[in-house]
Structures are given as structure tokens and as C-alpha cells.
mmCIF file of C-alpha atoms in Angstrom:
data_model
loop_
_atom_site.group_PDB
_atom_site.id
_atom_site.type_symbol
_atom_site.label_atom_id
_atom_site.label_comp_id
_atom_site.label_asym_id
_atom_site.label_seq_id
_atom_site.Cartn_x
_atom_site.Cartn_y
_atom_site.Cartn_z
ATOM 1 C CA MET O 271 0.000 0.000 0.000
ATOM 2 C CA LEU O 272 2.869 2.375 0.795
ATOM 3 C CA LYS O 273 5.574 0.941 -1.462
ATOM 4 C CA LYS O 274 5.209 3.601 -4.165
ATOM 5 C CA LYS O 275 4.516 6.502 -1.811
ATOM 6 C CA LYS O 276 6.916 9.188 -0.653
ATOM 7 C CA ILE O 277 6.454 10.195 2.980
ATOM 8 C CA ALA O 278 7.576 13.386 4.690
ATOM 9 C CA ILE O 279 7.693 13.639 8.469
ATOM 10 C CA ILE O 280 7.739 17.294 9.454
ATOM 11 C CA GLY O 281 9.500 17.302 12.813
ATOM 12 C CA GLY O 282 12.226 14.864 13.779
ATOM 13 C CA GLY O 283 11.592 14.900 17.520
ATOM 14 C CA LYS O 284 10.549 12.009 19.719
ATOM 15 C CA MET O 285 7.356 10.891 17.998
ATOM 16 C CA GLY O 286 8.507 11.729 14.480
ATOM 17 C CA SER O 287 11.630 9.624 14.884
ATOM 18 C CA ILE O 288 9.681 6.767 16.508
ATOM 19 C CA ILE O 289 7.373 6.568 13.490
ATOM 20 C CA ALA O 290 10.299 6.781 11.086
ATOM 21 C CA GLN O 291 12.111 4.001 12.919
ATOM 22 C CA GLY O 292 9.028 1.781 12.805
ATOM 23 C CA LEU O 293 8.497 2.306 9.090
ATOM 24 C CA ILE O 294 12.130 1.571 8.265
ATOM 25 C CA SER O 295 12.642 -1.380 10.632
ATOM 26 C CA ARG O 296 9.431 -3.079 9.486
ATOM 27 C CA LYS O 297 10.379 -2.407 5.841
ATOM 28 C CA ILE O 298 7.085 -0.612 5.251
ATOM 29 C CA ILE O 299 8.939 1.970 3.177
ATOM 30 C CA ALA O 300 12.474 2.336 1.838
ATOM 31 C CA GLY O 301 14.772 4.929 3.370
ATOM 32 C CA LYS O 302 15.050 6.731 0.031
ATOM 33 C CA ASP O 303 11.295 7.400 0.096
ATOM 34 C CA LEU O 304 11.140 8.746 3.658
ATOM 35 C CA THR O 305 12.350 12.246 4.552
ATOM 36 C CA VAL O 306 12.361 13.684 8.072
ATOM 37 C CA THR O 307 12.840 17.399 8.683
ATOM 38 C CA ASP O 308 14.380 19.066 11.702
ATOM 39 C CA VAL O 309 15.783 22.514 12.446
ATOM 40 C CA ASP O 310 18.809 21.015 14.216
ATOM 41 C CA ALA O 311 21.602 19.968 11.836
ATOM 42 C CA GLU O 312 23.069 17.552 14.384
ATOM 43 C CA ARG O 313 19.683 15.921 14.842
ATOM 44 C CA ARG O 314 19.335 15.538 11.063
ATOM 45 C CA LYS O 315 22.781 13.955 10.881
ATOM 46 C CA TRP O 316 21.867 11.477 13.607
ATOM 47 C CA LEU O 317 18.536 10.579 12.001
ATOM 48 C CA GLY O 318 20.155 9.978 8.622
ATOM 49 C CA SER O 319 22.994 7.820 9.921
ATOM 50 C CA GLU O 320 21.015 5.950 12.578
ATOM 51 C CA LEU O 321 17.847 5.204 10.598
ATOM 52 C CA GLY O 322 19.095 5.276 7.007
ATOM 53 C CA LEU O 323 16.582 7.793 5.681
ATOM 54 C CA GLN O 324 16.615 11.202 4.003
ATOM 55 C CA THR O 325 16.704 14.401 6.064
ATOM 56 C CA SER O 326 16.125 18.077 5.355
ATOM 57 C CA GLY O 327 15.963 21.442 7.042
ATOM 58 C CA ASP O 328 13.414 22.725 4.511
ATOM 59 C CA ASN O 329 9.843 21.858 5.518
ATOM 60 C CA SER O 330 8.203 23.334 2.428
ATOM 61 C CA ALA O 331 10.419 21.620 -0.147
ATOM 62 C CA THR O 332 10.120 18.314 1.691
ATOM 63 C CA ALA O 333 6.323 18.547 1.796
ATOM 64 C CA LYS O 334 6.191 19.440 -1.899
ATOM 65 C CA ASN O 335 8.033 16.254 -2.865
ATOM 66 C CA ALA O 336 5.895 13.936 -0.711
ATOM 67 C CA ASP O 337 2.615 12.090 -1.228
ATOM 68 C CA ILE O 338 1.929 11.846 2.512
ATOM 69 C CA VAL O 339 2.903 14.634 4.910
ATOM 70 C CA ILE O 340 3.013 13.709 8.603
ATOM 71 C CA MET O 341 2.921 16.734 10.901
ATOM 72 C CA ALA O 342 4.918 15.710 13.979
ATOM 73 C CA VAL O 343 5.305 19.169 15.509
ATOM 74 C CA LYS O 344 4.129 20.460 18.883
ATOM 75 C CA PRO O 345 0.608 21.942 19.065
ATOM 76 C CA GLN O 346 1.941 25.429 19.757
ATOM 77 C CA ASN O 347 4.097 25.257 16.599
ATOM 78 C CA MET O 348 1.409 23.864 14.308
ATOM 79 C CA ALA O 349 0.010 27.154 12.959
ATOM 80 C CA GLN O 350 3.424 28.525 12.017
ATOM 81 C CA THR O 351 4.486 25.261 10.373
ATOM 82 C CA LEU O 352 1.236 24.981 8.414
ATOM 83 C CA GLN O 353 1.688 28.521 7.106
ATOM 84 C CA GLU O 354 5.176 27.556 5.999
ATOM 85 C CA ILE O 355 4.194 24.449 4.047
ATOM 86 C CA ALA O 356 0.709 25.478 2.838
ATOM 87 C CA PRO O 357 1.875 26.635 -0.636
ATOM 88 C CA ALA O 358 3.410 23.183 -1.193
ATOM 89 C CA ILE O 359 0.255 21.237 -0.272
ATOM 90 C CA ASP O 360 -2.333 20.444 -2.933
ATOM 91 C CA LYS O 361 -5.242 18.017 -3.154
ATOM 92 C CA SER O 362 -3.005 15.187 -4.353
ATOM 93 C CA LYS O 363 -1.460 14.912 -0.885
ATOM 94 C CA ILE O 364 -2.632 13.520 2.440
ATOM 95 C CA VAL O 365 -1.778 15.492 5.573
ATOM 96 C CA ILE O 366 -1.615 13.540 8.839
ATOM 97 C CA SER O 367 -1.546 15.563 12.056
ATOM 98 C CA LEU O 368 -0.188 14.101 15.308
ATOM 99 C CA ALA O 369 -0.543 17.229 17.455
ATOM 100 C CA ALA O 370 -2.597 16.823 20.628
ATOM 101 C CA GLY O 371 -5.744 18.925 20.662
ATOM 102 C CA ILE O 372 -5.375 20.158 17.085
ATOM 103 C CA THR O 373 -8.535 19.435 15.088
ATOM 104 C CA THR O 374 -8.696 18.537 11.419
ATOM 105 C CA GLY O 375 -10.695 21.737 10.932
ATOM 106 C CA PHE O 376 -7.793 23.764 12.334
ATOM 107 C CA VAL O 377 -5.356 22.110 9.918
ATOM 108 C CA GLU O 378 -7.744 22.419 6.968
ATOM 109 C CA GLY O 379 -8.095 26.129 7.676
ATOM 110 C CA TYR O 380 -4.472 26.707 6.655
ATOM 111 C CA LEU O 381 -4.567 24.553 3.526
ATOM 112 C CA ALA O 382 -6.217 24.688 0.122
ATOM 113 C CA LYS O 383 -9.850 23.614 0.001
ATOM 114 C CA GLY O 384 -10.238 19.878 -0.508
ATOM 115 C CA VAL O 385 -6.890 18.807 0.939
ATOM 116 C CA ARG O 386 -7.373 15.505 2.779
ATOM 117 C CA VAL O 387 -6.485 15.638 6.468
ATOM 118 C CA VAL O 388 -6.323 12.787 8.971
ATOM 119 C CA ARG O 389 -5.914 13.345 12.706
ATOM 120 C CA VAL O 390 -3.868 10.784 14.612
ATOM 121 C CA MET O 391 -3.044 10.245 18.291
ATOM 122 C CA PRO O 392 -0.201 7.746 18.797
ATOM 123 C CA ASN O 393 1.686 7.011 22.004
ATOM 124 C CA THR O 394 5.297 6.369 22.993
ATOM 125 C CA PRO O 395 5.158 2.543 23.282
ATOM 126 C CA ALA O 396 5.283 2.770 19.487
ATOM 127 C CA LEU O 397 9.050 2.840 20.095
ATOM 128 C CA VAL O 398 8.883 -0.901 20.860
ATOM 129 C CA SER O 399 6.143 -1.608 18.270
ATOM 130 C CA ALA O 400 3.518 -1.729 21.032
ATOM 131 C CA GLY O 401 1.818 1.603 20.398
ATOM 132 C CA ALA O 402 -1.899 2.336 20.545
ATOM 133 C CA THR O 403 -2.933 4.806 17.839
ATOM 134 C CA ALA O 404 -6.335 6.304 17.037
ATOM 135 C CA VAL O 405 -7.150 7.885 13.662
ATOM 136 C CA ALA O 406 -10.013 10.165 12.617
ATOM 137 C CA LYS O 407 -11.099 11.567 9.241
ATOM 138 C CA GLY O 408 -11.179 15.216 8.296
ATOM 139 C CA THR O 409 -13.782 16.776 5.984
ATOM 140 C CA SER O 410 -12.285 15.610 2.676
ATOM 141 C CA ALA O 411 -10.452 12.480 3.805
ATOM 142 C CA THR O 412 -11.630 9.190 2.331
ATOM 143 C CA ASN O 413 -11.748 5.663 3.671
ATOM 144 C CA ALA O 414 -8.719 4.934 1.490
ATOM 145 C CA ASP O 415 -6.843 7.749 3.243
ATOM 146 C CA ILE O 416 -7.700 6.213 6.599
ATOM 147 C CA GLN O 417 -6.386 2.853 5.404
ATOM 148 C CA LEU O 418 -3.111 4.504 4.379
ATOM 149 C CA ALA O 419 -2.813 6.156 7.783
ATOM 150 C CA ARG O 420 -3.543 2.867 9.505
ATOM 151 C CA ALA O 421 -0.908 1.112 7.401
ATOM 152 C CA ILE O 422 1.669 3.626 8.643
ATOM 153 C CA PHE O 423 0.816 3.318 12.315
ATOM 154 C CA ASP O 424 0.210 -0.434 12.222
ATOM 155 C CA ALA O 425 3.994 -0.547 11.776
ATOM 156 C CA VAL O 426 4.392 0.562 15.394
ATOM 157 C CA GLY O 427 1.472 -1.140 17.172
ATOM 158 C CA ILE O 428 -2.306 -1.328 16.878
ATOM 159 C CA THR O 429 -4.489 1.268 15.167
ATOM 160 C CA VAL O 430 -8.177 2.019 15.678
ATOM 161 C CA GLN O 431 -10.532 4.435 13.938
ATOM 162 C CA VAL O 432 -12.722 6.775 15.995
ATOM 163 C CA GLU O 433 -14.935 9.782 15.406
ATOM 164 C CA GLU O 434 -12.976 12.986 15.812
ATOM 165 C CA LYS O 435 -15.135 14.114 18.728
ATOM 166 C CA LEU O 436 -13.555 11.271 20.743
ATOM 167 C CA MET O 437 -9.943 12.223 20.028
ATOM 168 C CA ASP O 438 -9.506 14.405 23.108
ATOM 169 C CA ALA O 439 -10.600 11.483 25.281
ATOM 170 C CA VAL O 440 -8.196 9.214 23.393
ATOM 171 C CA THR O 441 -5.446 11.735 24.123
ATOM 172 C CA GLY O 442 -6.306 11.687 27.828
ATOM 173 C CA LEU O 443 -6.389 7.887 27.972
ATOM 174 C CA SER O 444 -3.895 6.253 25.607
ATOM 175 C CA GLY O 445 -1.960 9.333 24.501
ATOM 176 C CA SER O 446 -1.005 10.291 28.054
ATOM 177 C CA GLY O 447 -1.604 6.823 29.499
ATOM 178 C CA PRO O 448 1.983 5.547 29.246
ATOM 179 C CA ALA O 449 3.037 8.216 31.753
ATOM 180 C CA TYR O 450 0.394 6.988 34.206
ATOM 181 C CA CYS O 451 1.655 3.427 33.757
ATOM 182 C CA PHE O 452 5.258 4.511 34.321
ATOM 183 C CA VAL O 453 4.268 6.203 37.576
ATOM 184 C CA ILE O 454 2.552 2.994 38.719
ATOM 185 C CA ILE O 455 5.557 0.866 37.739
ATOM 186 C CA GLU O 456 7.907 3.266 39.522
ATOM 187 C CA ALA O 457 5.741 3.242 42.646
ATOM 188 C CA LEU O 458 5.531 -0.569 42.671
ATOM 189 C CA SER O 459 9.291 -0.749 42.235
ATOM 190 C CA ASP O 460 9.873 1.697 45.094
ATOM 191 C CA ALA O 461 7.526 -0.353 47.267
ATOM 192 C CA GLY O 462 9.518 -3.486 46.510
ATOM 193 C CA VAL O 463 12.718 -1.709 47.514
ATOM 194 C CA GLN O 464 11.040 -0.547 50.718
ATOM 195 C CA MET O 465 10.199 -4.169 51.455
ATOM 196 C CA GLY O 466 13.824 -5.207 50.959
ATOM 197 C CA LEU O 467 14.150 -6.126 47.267
ATOM 198 C CA PRO O 468 17.198 -4.966 45.261
ATOM 199 C CA ARG O 469 16.363 -1.961 43.033
ATOM 200 C CA GLU O 470 17.057 -3.638 39.678
ATOM 201 C CA LEU O 471 15.114 -6.779 40.571
ATOM 202 C CA SER O 472 12.199 -4.785 41.945
ATOM 203 C CA LEU O 473 11.900 -2.717 38.758
ATOM 204 C CA GLN O 474 12.088 -5.832 36.583
ATOM 205 C CA LEU O 475 9.326 -7.544 38.550
ATOM 206 C CA ALA O 476 7.109 -4.448 38.552
ATOM 207 C CA ALA O 477 7.453 -3.824 34.810
ATOM 208 C CA GLN O 478 6.968 -7.482 33.862
ATOM 209 C CA THR O 479 3.901 -7.693 36.096
ATOM 210 C CA MET O 480 2.378 -4.689 34.310
ATOM 211 C CA LEU O 481 3.237 -6.173 30.905
ATOM 212 C CA GLY O 482 1.851 -9.610 31.709
ATOM 213 C CA SER O 483 -1.338 -8.191 33.185
ATOM 214 C CA ALA O 484 -1.901 -6.085 30.059
ATOM 215 C CA MET O 485 -1.369 -9.136 27.857
ATOM 216 C CA LEU O 486 -3.976 -11.081 29.834
ATOM 217 C CA CYS O 487 -6.462 -8.253 29.243
ATOM 218 C CA LEU O 488 -5.750 -8.094 25.505
ATOM 219 C CA GLU O 489 -5.449 -11.788 24.706
ATOM 220 C CA GLY O 490 -8.080 -13.289 26.989
ATOM 221 C CA SER O 491 -11.854 -13.102 27.114
ATOM 222 C CA ASN O 492 -12.130 -12.132 30.775
ATOM 223 C CA HIS O 493 -12.952 -8.651 32.066
ATOM 224 C CA PRO O 494 -10.226 -7.020 34.211
ATOM 225 C CA ALA O 495 -12.495 -7.440 37.245
ATOM 226 C CA GLN O 496 -12.616 -11.203 36.630
ATOM 227 C CA LEU O 497 -8.838 -11.334 36.203
ATOM 228 C CA LYS O 498 -8.458 -9.432 39.478
ATOM 229 C CA ASP O 499 -10.724 -11.916 41.256
ATOM 230 C CA MET O 500 -8.595 -14.805 39.941
ATOM 231 C CA VAL O 501 -5.628 -13.397 41.900
ATOM 232 C CA THR O 502 -7.622 -12.599 45.028
ATOM 233 C CA SER O 503 -8.057 -15.342 47.655
ATOM 234 C CA PRO O 504 -10.280 -14.931 50.746
ATOM 235 C CA ALA O 505 -8.342 -13.285 53.599
ATOM 236 C CA GLY O 506 -5.186 -13.413 51.463
ATOM 237 C CA THR O 507 -2.353 -11.032 50.648
ATOM 238 C CA THR O 508 -3.891 -9.598 47.469
ATOM 239 C CA VAL O 509 -7.171 -8.547 49.054
ATOM 240 C CA ALA O 510 -5.197 -6.752 51.766
ATOM 241 C CA GLY O 511 -3.270 -4.886 49.078
ATOM 242 C CA LEU O 512 -6.446 -4.075 47.164
ATOM 243 C CA GLN O 513 -7.996 -2.627 50.301
ATOM 244 C CA ALA O 514 -5.029 -0.258 50.599
ATOM 245 C CA LEU O 515 -5.434 0.775 46.946
ATOM 246 C CA GLU O 516 -9.128 1.502 47.434
ATOM 247 C CA GLU O 517 -8.407 3.497 50.594
ATOM 248 C CA GLY O 518 -5.912 5.510 48.535
ATOM 249 C CA LYS O 519 -8.642 6.161 45.934
ATOM 250 C CA ILE O 520 -6.633 4.784 43.030
ATOM 251 C CA ARG O 521 -9.715 4.526 40.789
ATOM 252 C CA ALA O 522 -10.807 8.099 41.433
ATOM 253 C CA THR O 523 -7.247 9.344 40.925
ATOM 254 C CA LEU O 524 -6.906 7.638 37.541
ATOM 255 C CA LEU O 525 -10.333 8.908 36.487
ATOM 256 C CA SER O 526 -9.251 12.423 37.436
ATOM 257 C CA ALA O 527 -5.977 12.047 35.517
ATOM 258 C CA VAL O 528 -7.726 11.066 32.279
ATOM 259 C CA GLU O 529 -10.298 13.821 32.767
ATOM 260 C CA ALA O 530 -7.589 16.453 33.340
ATOM 261 C CA ALA O 531 -5.581 15.365 30.290
ATOM 262 C CA THR O 532 -8.730 15.331 28.134
ATOM 263 C CA LYS O 533 -9.570 18.839 29.306
ATOM 264 C CA ARG O 534 -6.053 20.020 28.488
ATOM 265 C CA SER O 535 -6.316 18.538 24.988
ATOM 266 C CA LYS O 536 -9.458 20.583 24.412
ATOM 267 C CA GLU O 537 -7.685 23.699 25.704
ATOM 268 C CA LEU O 538 -4.859 23.173 23.215
ATOM 269 C CA ALA O 539 -7.425 23.206 20.426
ATOM 270 C CA GLY O 540 -8.360 26.688 21.591
ATOM 271 C CA GLY O 541 -4.760 27.860 21.519
ATOM 272 C CA LYS O 542 -4.317 28.002 25.303
#
């Protein structure tokens, strides 16, 4: 699907480079057909040598020569970057935006009428091909455009399609979610150390426990509540630990975290 396409990634930061690495390592696209831009010459040099792709410091020229333009810039830089590349974008191209809170309507407002725009929210586990990415169509985007976007992000994990009105919630859950998981892993690891485990061993056990639990949720047919009950024996150690979690309001805290991140995503759409 992507073999004859030229892809430009505007922004060679964390997420831009993760996507590039996934596309190259999975042989979804050849390095000669993938160009990543960055303002930092040293960063461009590293990207070219490390990933074996093309690099450029010229966003507009790079966009002009591409079939698919992936906007991997920060939300606060999106307007300026769109103004820069707009003359190079026509209806033959697909523009994919990764910026949190930035709507397809916002992107379309800077481009020629009829340009196809797809909004995407990936997350950092894409670095190990375990990302969770949501995609949503803009006004002119077609189902074929969505399939192209999914083909790109399937290279770094799973991809789902949602209505754009749900993208802020996706941002609050899976977009920001890895950070919540890292806090939990860190806290579990610290607790193990407090109980006498060596630091390295404690971190390994905490991270593997999180990974294995997630795999049970994804690969099995049981609800998380059922999986929890399978670990919980009457008057046992797990139920004592669960009581402490409930007393600490872990559920309410996680609900509040997703709500706060969703709210912030909506604020970014308003330029705040």
C-alpha cells in the first residue's frame, strides 16, 4: 500500500523519529522514500545515519516532494508550520496531524480547500512496536486515506478508527496513558525496595507484572475485574493490598488524571 509513496515527516523529535524508525525497521517503506525534517543539523545527521533515511531542514520543499505529509510538531508550533508548508500542499497529498488537541478543521483552515487531512493520536510505546494509535477523518479524507494512515501506524502497534469528537478522550487515555503506567511501575518498584528487594530486581518484577497483566487483558476473554478476582483469595495477601489501593482512591485518581488530560487537549485546540 505504501511501497510507491513518498512520505515526509515534518519534525524529527521524539514521535517523528519513533514513526520513522518503525516504518524503516518493518520495511514498510524504503529509506530513500522517507524524509524527516528538523531545524537542528546535528539531529538531522543522527537521524540519517542511525535510521538510514533522508533528512532536510526545509519543511516546504520536503512537503512538496511527498505524497503523505506527517505533521509531527508540537501543538503550539502547528500554525506557524502549516503557514510555511501550505503553498506546497495540494489536493493530491494527504496530511496527517499528530498534534494533541489540534482538530482537522484547524489544519484544513491553513490549507487549500479539498486537501485531505487525517488526525492521529499515537503514544510512545510505538518505540517498541507496542503503540496504541487512534485515527479520525477530516472533511475531505476518504476511507482509502484512513487505510493509508492505519498502514503507517500499524507498523508501530495497533491502530483504531474513531470519530474525531472522541480524540480528546483518546489523548487523555492512551496518549497520556503511558506516563500513568510509568508512575505505577515506579511506585511498585519503590515499594519493593522498601520491602527489601534490590532496586534492579524490583523494577524488573514491577514492569513485567504490568506487561503480563496487560497481555492477559488483551489476549483473553475475561474482564479485568474477573482477572483481578482470579488473583484474590479470601483473607489473602492480594485482598489486603487491594484494600489499601481503594483506601488511597486509586480509581478516582486515575479517572481524574484522564479527565484532566482530556480537558487540556481541548484547551490546546483553543490555543491556550
